[in-house]
Structure formats: structure tokens, C-alpha cells
Coordinates of C-alpha atoms in Angstrom, one line a residue:
M4 CA 17.8 9.3 0.8
T5 CA 19.8 11.2 3.4
A6 CA 19.7 14.9 3.4
P7 CA 22.7 16.7 1.8
E8 CA 25.3 17.8 4.3
G9 CA 24.5 21.2 5.7
T10 CA 20.8 21.1 5.0
R11 CA 19.7 19.9 8.4
P12 CA 19.1 22.8 10.8
T13 CA 20.8 22.8 14.2
R14 CA 18.7 24.3 17.0
S15 CA 20.7 24.3 20.1
G16 CA 19.8 27.4 22.1
P17 CA 22.2 30.3 22.8
P18 CA 24.2 30.5 26.0
A19 CA 22.4 31.5 29.1
G20 CA 22.3 35.2 29.9
R21 CA 22.5 36.9 33.3
G22 CA 20.4 35.3 35.9
G23 CA 20.2 32.1 34.0
D24 CA 17.7 33.5 31.5
R25 CA 17.8 32.2 28.0
R26 CA 16.8 34.0 24.8
P27 CA 13.8 32.5 23.0
V28 CA 14.8 29.5 20.9
R29 CA 13.6 29.8 17.3
P30 CA 11.2 27.0 16.4
P31 CA 12.7 24.2 14.3
L32 CA 12.5 24.6 10.5
D33 CA 9.1 23.1 9.4
R34 CA 9.4 19.8 7.6
P35 CA 7.3 20.6 4.4
R36 CA 9.6 23.5 3.5
R37 CA 12.7 21.5 4.3
A38 CA 11.4 18.7 2.1
A39 CA 10.7 21.1 -0.7
Y40 CA 14.1 22.6 -0.4
E41 CA 15.9 19.3 -0.4
A42 CA 13.9 18.2 -3.6
V43 CA 14.7 21.5 -5.4
A44 CA 18.3 21.3 -4.4
A45 CA 18.6 17.7 -5.6
V46 CA 17.1 18.7 -8.9
H47 CA 19.7 21.4 -9.4
R48 CA 22.7 19.9 -7.7
D49 CA 22.3 16.2 -8.8
D50 CA 20.2 16.5 -12.0
A51 CA 17.6 14.5 -10.1
F52 CA 14.0 14.3 -11.4
A53 CA 11.5 15.8 -9.0
N54 CA 8.9 13.0 -9.6
L55 CA 11.5 10.5 -8.4
V56 CA 13.3 12.3 -5.6
L57 CA 10.4 14.1 -3.9
P58 CA 8.4 11.0 -2.9
M59 CA 11.5 9.5 -1.3
I60 CA 12.0 12.7 0.7
L61 CA 8.4 12.8 1.8
R62 CA 8.6 9.3 3.0
E63 CA 11.8 10.1 4.9
E64 CA 10.3 13.1 6.5
G65 CA 7.1 11.2 7.3
L66 CA 4.9 13.8 5.5
F67 CA 1.4 13.0 4.5
G68 CA -1.8 14.8 3.8
R69 CA -1.7 18.6 3.8
D70 CA 2.0 18.7 4.7
A71 CA 2.9 16.5 1.7
A72 CA 0.6 18.5 -0.5
F73 CA 2.3 21.8 0.6
A74 CA 5.8 20.4 0.0
T75 CA 4.7 19.1 -3.4
E76 CA 3.2 22.5 -4.4
L77 CA 6.3 24.4 -3.3
T78 CA 8.6 22.0 -5.2
Y79 CA 6.7 21.8 -8.5
G80 CA 5.6 25.5 -8.4
T81 CA 9.2 26.7 -7.9
L82 CA 10.5 24.5 -10.7
R83 CA 7.8 25.6 -13.1
H84 CA 8.3 29.3 -12.4
L85 CA 12.1 29.1 -12.1
G86 CA 12.9 31.4 -15.0
T87 CA 10.7 34.2 -13.9
L88 CA 11.7 33.8 -10.2
D89 CA 15.4 34.0 -11.2
A90 CA 14.8 37.2 -13.2
I91 CA 13.0 38.7 -10.2
L92 CA 15.7 37.6 -7.7
T93 CA 18.4 39.0 -10.0
D94 CA 16.7 42.4 -9.9
A95 CA 15.9 42.3 -6.2
A96 CA 19.4 41.2 -5.3
G97 CA 21.2 43.6 -7.6
R98 CA 23.4 40.7 -8.9
D99 CA 22.9 37.9 -11.3
V100 CA 21.2 35.0 -9.6
A101 CA 24.0 32.7 -11.0
R102 CA 26.4 34.6 -8.6
I103 CA 24.4 33.6 -5.5
D104 CA 25.6 30.5 -3.7
P105 CA 23.5 27.5 -4.8
P106 CA 22.0 26.7 -1.3
V107 CA 21.0 30.3 -0.8
R108 CA 19.7 30.6 -4.4
D109 CA 17.4 27.6 -4.0
A110 CA 16.1 28.8 -0.7
L111 CA 15.4 32.2 -2.2
R112 CA 13.6 30.6 -5.1
L113 CA 11.3 28.8 -2.7
G114 CA 10.7 32.0 -0.7
A115 CA 10.0 34.1 -3.8
Y116 CA 7.5 31.5 -5.0
Q117 CA 5.7 31.6 -1.7
L118 CA 5.5 35.4 -1.9
L119 CA 4.3 35.6 -5.5
H120 CA 2.2 32.5 -6.1
T121 CA 0.8 31.3 -2.8
R122 CA -1.5 32.6 -0.1
V123 CA 1.3 32.3 2.5
P124 CA 1.4 35.6 4.4
A125 CA 4.5 37.7 3.4
H126 CA 5.9 37.7 6.9
A127 CA 5.7 34.0 7.1
A128 CA 7.2 33.4 3.7
V129 CA 10.1 35.7 4.6
S130 CA 10.8 34.5 8.1
S131 CA 10.5 30.8 7.1
T132 CA 12.9 31.3 4.2
V133 CA 15.4 33.2 6.4
D134 CA 15.2 30.3 8.9
L135 CA 15.9 27.9 5.9
V136 CA 18.9 30.0 4.8
R137 CA 20.2 30.1 8.4
S138 CA 20.3 26.3 8.4
V139 CA 22.2 26.0 5.1
A140 CA 24.3 29.2 4.9
P141 CA 24.2 31.1 8.3
G142 CA 26.2 34.0 7.0
A143 CA 23.6 34.9 4.3
T144 CA 20.6 35.5 6.5
G145 CA 20.8 39.3 6.3
F146 CA 21.2 39.1 2.5
A147 CA 18.2 36.7 2.2
N148 CA 16.0 38.9 4.4
A149 CA 16.8 42.0 2.3
V150 CA 16.2 40.3 -1.0
L151 CA 12.9 38.7 0.0
R152 CA 11.6 42.0 1.4
E153 CA 12.4 43.6 -1.9
V154 CA 10.6 40.8 -3.8
S155 CA 7.6 41.4 -1.5
T156 CA 7.2 45.0 -2.7
R157 CA 5.5 43.9 -5.9
D158 CA 3.1 41.1 -6.9
A159 CA 3.9 38.8 -9.7
D160 CA 2.1 40.9 -12.4
A161 CA 3.9 44.0 -11.3
W162 CA 7.3 42.2 -11.5
V163 CA 6.5 41.0 -15.0
A164 CA 5.4 44.5 -16.0
K165 CA 8.8 45.8 -14.8
L166 CA 11.1 43.1 -16.2
A167 CA 9.5 41.6 -19.3
P168 CA 10.1 43.2 -22.7
P169 CA 7.0 44.7 -24.4
M170 CA 4.7 42.3 -26.1
E171 CA 4.4 44.6 -29.0
T172 CA 8.1 44.6 -29.9
D173 CA 9.3 41.3 -28.4
P174 CA 6.4 38.9 -28.0
V175 CA 8.6 35.8 -27.5
G176 CA 10.7 37.5 -24.9
H177 CA 7.6 38.8 -23.1
L178 CA 5.9 35.4 -23.1
A179 CA 9.1 33.6 -22.0
L180 CA 9.5 35.8 -18.9
A181 CA 5.8 36.2 -18.1
Y182 CA 5.2 32.4 -18.2
S183 CA 8.6 31.0 -17.3
H184 CA 9.7 29.1 -20.4
P185 CA 12.9 29.4 -22.3
Q186 CA 12.6 31.5 -25.4
W187 CA 13.5 28.7 -27.8
I188 CA 10.6 26.6 -26.4
V189 CA 8.2 29.5 -26.8
R190 CA 9.3 29.8 -30.4
A191 CA 8.8 26.1 -31.0
F192 CA 5.3 26.2 -29.5
S193 CA 4.3 29.2 -31.5
E194 CA 5.6 27.6 -34.8
A195 CA 3.6 24.4 -34.0
L196 CA 0.5 26.6 -33.4
D197 CA 0.9 28.3 -36.8
G198 CA 2.2 31.5 -35.2
D199 CA -0.9 32.1 -33.1
L200 CA 0.5 34.1 -30.1
G201 CA -2.8 34.1 -28.3
E202 CA -3.0 30.3 -28.3
T203 CA 0.7 30.1 -27.5
E204 CA 0.0 32.1 -24.4
R205 CA -2.9 29.8 -23.4
L206 CA -0.6 26.8 -23.8
L207 CA 2.1 28.4 -21.6
I208 CA -0.5 29.2 -18.9
E209 CA -1.7 25.6 -19.0
D210 CA 1.9 24.3 -18.8
N211 CA 2.2 26.1 -15.4
E212 CA -0.9 24.5 -14.0
R213 CA -0.7 21.4 -11.8
P214 CA -2.0 18.6 -14.0
P215 CA -4.4 16.0 -12.8
V216 CA -3.3 12.3 -12.4
H217 CA -4.8 10.2 -15.1
L218 CA -5.4 6.4 -14.7
C219 CA -5.8 3.9 -17.4
A220 CA -8.4 1.2 -16.7
R221 CA -7.0 -1.8 -18.6
P222 CA -9.7 -3.2 -20.9
G223 CA -10.9 -6.6 -19.9
L224 CA -9.5 -6.2 -16.4
I225 CA -11.5 -3.4 -14.9
D226 CA -14.3 -1.1 -16.1
P227 CA -13.4 2.6 -16.0
V228 CA -16.7 3.5 -14.3
E229 CA -16.0 0.9 -11.7
L230 CA -12.5 2.3 -11.2
A231 CA -13.8 5.8 -11.0
D232 CA -16.2 4.8 -8.3
Q233 CA -13.4 3.0 -6.4
V234 CA -11.1 6.1 -6.4
G235 CA -13.8 8.8 -6.1
G236 CA -12.7 10.1 -9.6
A237 CA -14.4 10.6 -12.9
P238 CA -14.2 8.9 -16.3
G239 CA -12.0 10.7 -18.8
A240 CA -13.3 13.2 -21.3
F241 CA -11.9 11.3 -24.4
S242 CA -10.2 8.0 -23.8
P243 CA -12.6 5.2 -23.1
Y244 CA -10.0 3.8 -20.6
A245 CA -9.2 7.1 -18.7
V246 CA -10.1 8.0 -15.1
Y247 CA -9.2 11.3 -13.5
L248 CA -7.9 10.8 -10.0
P249 CA -8.9 13.6 -7.6
G250 CA -6.0 13.2 -5.3
G251 CA -4.0 10.8 -3.1
A252 CA -1.2 8.4 -4.0
P253 CA -2.0 6.4 -7.1
G254 CA 0.5 3.7 -6.1
D255 CA -1.8 2.8 -3.1
I256 CA -4.9 2.1 -5.3
P257 CA -5.6 -1.6 -5.2
A258 CA -6.4 -1.8 -9.0
V259 CA -2.9 -0.2 -9.7
V260 CA -1.2 -2.5 -7.2
D261 CA -2.6 -5.7 -8.8
G262 CA -2.2 -4.6 -12.4
R263 CA -5.8 -3.9 -13.5
A264 CA -4.9 -0.2 -14.0
H265 CA -1.9 2.0 -14.3
V266 CA -1.0 5.7 -14.3
Q267 CA -0.9 7.1 -17.8
D268 CA -1.7 10.4 -19.4
E269 CA -5.0 10.4 -21.4
G270 CA -3.1 11.5 -24.5
S271 CA -0.8 8.5 -24.3
Q272 CA -3.8 6.2 -24.0
L273 CA -5.4 7.8 -27.1
V274 CA -2.4 7.4 -29.4
A275 CA -1.9 3.7 -28.3
A276 CA -5.5 2.9 -28.7
A277 CA -5.6 4.6 -32.1
L278 CA -3.0 2.2 -33.4
A279 CA -4.9 -0.8 -32.0
D280 CA -8.2 0.3 -33.4
A281 CA -7.1 1.4 -36.9
P282 CA -8.7 -0.7 -39.6
L283 CA -6.4 -3.4 -40.9
D284 CA -6.8 -6.0 -43.7
G285 CA -5.3 -9.4 -43.3
P286 CA -3.8 -11.1 -40.2
D287 CA -3.7 -9.1 -36.9
G288 CA -2.0 -11.2 -34.3
R289 CA 1.5 -9.8 -34.1
W290 CA 2.0 -6.4 -32.5
L291 CA 5.3 -4.7 -31.8
D292 CA 6.1 -1.9 -29.3
L293 CA 9.6 -0.8 -30.5
C294 CA 10.5 1.6 -27.7
A295 CA 8.5 0.1 -24.8
G296 CA 10.0 1.6 -21.6
P297 CA 8.7 2.2 -19.0
G298 CA 5.7 0.2 -20.1
G299 CA 2.5 2.3 -20.0
K300 CA 1.6 1.9 -23.7
A301 CA 2.8 -1.7 -23.7
G302 CA 0.4 -2.4 -20.8
L303 CA -2.6 -0.9 -22.6
L304 CA -1.6 -2.7 -25.9
G305 CA -1.2 -5.9 -24.0
A306 CA -4.6 -5.7 -22.4
L307 CA -6.2 -5.0 -25.8
A308 CA -4.2 -7.8 -27.4
A309 CA -5.5 -10.2 -24.8
Q310 CA -9.0 -9.5 -25.8
R311 CA -8.3 -9.9 -29.5
G312 CA -6.1 -13.0 -29.5
A313 CA -3.0 -11.0 -30.4
R314 CA 0.5 -11.0 -28.8
V315 CA 2.8 -8.0 -28.3
T316 CA 6.6 -8.0 -28.6
A317 CA 7.9 -5.1 -26.4
V318 CA 11.5 -4.0 -27.2
E319 CA 13.5 -1.8 -24.8
V320 CA 17.2 -1.2 -25.0
A321 CA 17.9 -0.2 -21.4
E322 CA 17.9 -3.1 -19.0
H323 CA 16.3 -1.3 -16.0
R324 CA 13.5 0.1 -18.3
A325 CA 13.0 -3.4 -19.7
R326 CA 12.5 -4.7 -16.2
L327 CA 9.8 -2.0 -15.7
V328 CA 8.1 -3.1 -18.9
S329 CA 8.1 -6.7 -17.6
L330 CA 6.5 -5.5 -14.4
A331 CA 4.0 -3.4 -16.2
T332 CA 2.9 -6.2 -18.5
R333 CA 2.8 -9.2 -16.1
D334 CA 0.1 -11.7 -16.9
L335 CA -0.5 -10.1 -20.3
P336 CA 0.4 -11.6 -23.7
V337 CA 3.6 -9.5 -23.9
A338 CA 7.1 -10.8 -24.6
V339 CA 9.9 -8.3 -23.5
L340 CA 13.1 -8.1 -25.5
T341 CA 16.1 -6.2 -24.1
M342 CA 17.7 -4.9 -27.3
D343 CA 18.0 -2.0 -29.7
G344 CA 14.9 -1.5 -31.8
R345 CA 17.0 -0.4 -34.7
E346 CA 18.3 -4.0 -35.0
V347 CA 15.2 -5.1 -37.0
G348 CA 16.3 -7.5 -39.7
G349 CA 19.7 -8.0 -38.0
D350 CA 18.3 -10.2 -35.2
P351 CA 16.1 -13.3 -35.6
K352 CA 13.9 -12.0 -32.8
L353 CA 13.0 -8.9 -34.8
P354 CA 12.5 -10.1 -38.4
E355 CA 11.5 -7.8 -41.2
Q356 CA 8.0 -7.7 -42.6
H357 CA 6.7 -9.7 -39.7
F358 CA 4.4 -7.5 -37.6
D359 CA 0.9 -6.4 -38.2
R360 CA 0.9 -3.3 -36.0
V361 CA 4.0 -1.4 -34.8
L362 CA 4.2 1.4 -32.3
V363 CA 7.2 3.8 -32.3
D364 CA 7.0 5.9 -29.1
A365 CA 10.2 7.6 -29.9
P366 CA 12.6 9.2 -27.5
C367 CA 12.2 12.9 -27.7
T368 CA 12.7 16.2 -25.9
G369 CA 9.6 15.7 -23.8
L370 CA 8.4 19.3 -24.5
G371 CA 4.8 18.0 -24.5
S372 CA 4.9 16.9 -20.8
L373 CA 6.4 20.1 -19.2
R374 CA 3.4 20.2 -16.9
R375 CA 4.4 17.0 -15.3
R376 CA 8.2 17.4 -15.6
P377 CA 8.8 21.1 -15.1
E378 CA 12.6 20.8 -14.7
S379 CA 12.8 19.5 -18.3
R380 CA 12.1 22.9 -19.7
W381 CA 15.4 24.2 -18.1
R382 CA 17.5 21.1 -19.0
R383 CA 16.6 20.7 -22.7
Q384 CA 18.5 22.8 -25.2
P385 CA 18.2 23.2 -29.0
S386 CA 21.4 21.2 -29.4
D387 CA 19.5 18.2 -28.1
L388 CA 17.5 18.0 -31.3
P389 CA 19.9 16.8 -33.9
P390 CA 20.9 13.5 -32.1
L391 CA 17.3 12.9 -31.1
T392 CA 15.8 13.4 -34.5
R393 CA 18.4 11.2 -36.0
L394 CA 17.5 8.4 -33.6
Q395 CA 13.8 9.0 -34.3
R396 CA 14.3 8.6 -38.0
E397 CA 16.3 5.4 -37.5
L398 CA 13.7 3.9 -35.2
L399 CA 10.8 4.8 -37.6
G400 CA 12.8 3.4 -40.5
A401 CA 13.3 0.2 -38.5
A402 CA 9.5 0.0 -37.8
L403 CA 8.8 0.3 -41.5
R404 CA 11.1 -2.6 -42.1
A405 CA 9.4 -4.6 -39.3
V406 CA 5.8 -4.2 -40.4
R407 CA 4.4 -6.4 -43.1
P408 CA 3.0 -5.0 -46.4
G409 CA -0.4 -3.6 -45.6
G410 CA 0.5 -3.3 -41.9
L411 CA 0.4 -0.2 -39.8
V412 CA 3.0 1.9 -38.0
A413 CA 2.1 4.6 -35.4
Y414 CA 4.8 7.2 -34.8
V415 CA 4.4 9.0 -31.5
T416 CA 6.3 11.7 -29.7
C417 CA 5.5 13.6 -26.5
S418 CA 6.7 16.8 -28.2
P419 CA 5.0 19.3 -30.5
H420 CA 8.3 20.5 -31.9
T421 CA 7.9 20.4 -35.7
V422 CA 11.4 19.0 -36.2
E423 CA 10.5 16.0 -34.0
T424 CA 7.0 15.6 -35.6
H425 CA 6.3 16.5 -39.2
V426 CA 10.0 16.8 -40.3
T427 CA 11.0 13.5 -38.7
V428 CA 8.1 11.4 -40.0
T429 CA 8.3 12.8 -43.5
E430 CA 12.1 12.4 -43.8
A431 CA 12.0 8.8 -42.3
A432 CA 9.2 7.8 -44.7
R433 CA 11.1 9.3 -47.6
R434 CA 14.4 7.5 -46.7
S435 CA 12.8 4.2 -45.8
G436 CA 12.9 2.8 -49.4
V437 CA 9.4 1.3 -49.0
A438 CA 6.1 2.5 -50.2
V439 CA 4.3 4.3 -47.4
D440 CA 0.8 5.9 -47.2
F441 CA -0.2 8.3 -44.5
V442 CA -3.5 7.2 -42.8
D443 CA -5.7 10.0 -41.6
A444 CA -5.4 9.7 -37.8
R445 CA -8.3 11.9 -36.9
P446 CA -11.0 9.3 -37.3
L447 CA -9.0 7.0 -35.1
L448 CA -9.6 9.3 -32.1
P449 CA -12.9 9.6 -30.3
A450 CA -15.7 11.4 -32.2
G451 CA -16.2 15.0 -31.1
M452 CA -12.6 15.8 -30.1
P453 CA -11.9 19.4 -30.9
G454 CA -8.9 21.0 -32.5
L455 CA -7.4 18.0 -34.3
G456 CA -6.3 20.1 -37.3
D457 CA -6.4 19.3 -41.0
G458 CA -4.8 15.8 -40.8
P459 CA -3.5 13.4 -41.7
T460 CA -1.4 13.6 -38.5
V461 CA -2.8 14.7 -35.1
Q462 CA -1.3 17.0 -32.4
L463 CA -2.9 16.9 -29.0
W464 CA -2.4 19.9 -26.6
P465 CA -2.8 20.5 -22.9
H466 CA -4.8 23.7 -23.4
R467 CA -7.1 22.1 -26.0
H468 CA -7.5 18.6 -24.8
G469 CA -6.2 18.5 -21.2
T470 CA -3.6 15.9 -22.3
D471 CA 0.1 16.0 -22.8
A472 CA 1.1 17.4 -26.2
M473 CA 1.2 14.0 -28.0
F474 CA 1.9 13.8 -31.7
L475 CA 0.5 10.9 -33.8
A476 CA 1.2 9.8 -37.3
V477 CA -0.1 6.6 -38.7
L478 CA 1.5 5.0 -41.8
R479 CA 0.5 2.0 -43.8
R480 CA 3.2 0.1 -45.6
G481 CA 2.4 -0.6 -49.3

């Protein structure tokens, strides 16, 4: 990826003065900050995803080790705290942040993040950001310097105290500004947590923490203890296949390269394993993953199926994602179909009442993975919900047609929004036209897991379980 035009600094020195003396030439803009700027700018300018664009930029810049870690911290930290940073910059600049030119705005966000959330000395944060502005908008250096010096007059808590509405009169508004989440998401989290504002606050805090990388040791291919020893990590707290990676690039791990392990949040492992482990009467050789891309859950199900003499049909509507599923499940008993999962019964490859276990990992808002995809909190809108929930109901209805009588369907979303969880699964079951019983999902998760609620469904949480906020409902067709 080449840098956007205007983002590369030029550093030719000024003309010689009298006697041939030259003024000191400013040092070139440091590469970690430039990389972070280019990543943040791509997210806002091109709707790029940080987890895709940043690794390319780091490779281009030749950044490794501490430099890569610093660029990563600046990128993700700025994106996580964007709402609060923008409120602070609006106050410090005396104008709405939306009226600041985008290149300057993104540079100021990076500078404000350094001032308020890192140990970078204030003078270094200000001067490096002014250098960055000089490289992308030379006429705005004085403005940037003044704004950042105003930001530096308070720490993060003092800015929140000044700008956030009182918790007593507007708790949602206070939490939204204090912890940098849109108000509608704060409300959704609070509703899913039964209105407990204290627990909502703990969730928001956890959403702003850098999450660890979780690996899945594929059963029958590598033991998780062996994998943990190889990577210097630790076995997961709950999933029998999880390993916590302490650092480094997971794509360089030999077990990941050769398909014995893959990167997957522990919560995703737990919900896929719950379906595979749920008691089932009758035949158990035909499994279906109805929304398989990009292939993490299909990979785990395929490894489990290989141990049990079963086969998995993995369905993915998007061709590029179907190719990812094929790569993720190579050498496993998985057949990948590029088609719409809602075509159950209308295509001979997806017959009705044929499968013993069906997973519906439905497309959703992704509000449960905001730790890993911080830009999503600013892109998603309440208006996204109606088309998504309609698709979720249609896919779950298709799954209930696909499963045989007595078979099991697991409905999974990476969102705790009650409209995408309880409302969707209840409505889809009601409209399906088939007899459906809810299976208590709590016993399908490891013994001793805290905070699983009253059942029969399960909601996992970052602040309770250290996982993404995965929702699980298990249904048995009558």
C-alpha cells in the first residue's frame, strides 16, 4: 500500500544563510507515528479496517518489535478513544472537530491520545504531532501547536470532569463520553445487563483495553499445552482448546502456518464446541455451518468432526470468504459451498431435515468485539439493526428447516444487543412453523464459568469472561 498523497514529509533544508551557514534541519518524521497516522487516516478516509490496513503499513515501513508495537498502540488507542478525543479537541480548538480538515484532524487525534493516554512526554507528543501536521498540512502547524498545548493543560480525568454530563442526571451521556462509546451502544449494553450501570461501566472499561490474542489448538492435531509451550503462552481459562498468546505475530507461528492451530477468540471456541458437545440422540455424522466465513468456527468443527467420524458442510455466500473457509479447513472433513444459506430446501446441496447439528453464526453488528475492532463502534448505527435482524431470522429459519427432527441448531451472534439475541431467536423460532425446544446452554459450557445467567441462553462478556460478547442459543427441533 502506498501512502496517500501528501502524507510523506519532505525534508529538504532551508536556503543557506549568510556565510553559508544553514539553519538546523528538523529530523525526519519518525516512522511509527507516520505509520499510525496512515492507518488512522485510511480508516476514516477509505472506511478501511485497522486490522487489515495496519499490518500492510508496518510491512511497508519495515517496522518490527517496539516500533511496530508503538504504532499499533497509537492506532488502536486513538480509534478506541475517538469519541472522547473529538470532544476534547472540539473544546480545545474552539470549533467543532468536524470543521477541522481531515488530515489535521487525524494528526490531532493521535497527538491528543499521546498526551492523555500514554507516557510520551508532553513536549514530545506536541512537537512530533506538529511535525506530522507540517508534513500533511503545512499551513496548520500554528493551529495544531495551540490546540495540543491546550489539550495538555488537563489530564484525561479532568477533561471528562469538564465535558461529560453529570452521572446523576445523565448516566448514559456521562458513560458515553467518559469511555468513548456512542450513546446508543451504551444504552444497548445497559439493557442487556439488566440496567446495571456499574457493570455497564466495567464493560466499557474492558472494551477500551487491548485484548490478548487467543489461539485455538485444533483437537487431534496439537495439544493446547504443547502449543502454549511452543509460543510461550498459557492455556485458556475456559475453552479446552484455547491458548493465550503473550505477543508477536500469530501468523508466524508454525502451528498456525501448517493448520494445526488458528487465531480465534475463546468465546467463539466455546460456542462452537457447545454445539459439537451437546447431547444428541440418533445419527450424528452430518454437520452444517450455515454462515461459515471466514472459517474459524468451521475449522474447529472440522477438527472435532474428524475425531468423531462426522463431516461438515460449510456454506458461505461471498466468494472471497468462501475461499478463506477452504484455506482454513484444508485437510479436514469439510465441504465448502459458495451459496446463500437461506436456500435450504431450494437447492439439492442443502436439503431440508438432513443435518444433525447446525451452526448459525449470523451476521450482526459486531458490538461484542469492539475491543478488537474499535472503529466499528463509530461506523455502526441503530439503522443497521432492521436489515440485520431480518437476515438473522431468515438464516435461523433456514437452519431449522435444514436440521432433522431431534437435531440441534446453535444460534450465535457476536453482539449482546437484545434485538439481535433474544428477540431474533424467539421470533425466528415462532415463525419457523416447526416445533422447537430451547436447550439449556449453560451445562454445555465448562463447569465453573461465572456469570452465565438464568438460561436457557448464554451471554458471554469481556468483563466477566475475558471473551468477546458472544451470545448462544441452542434449539432442538421436535
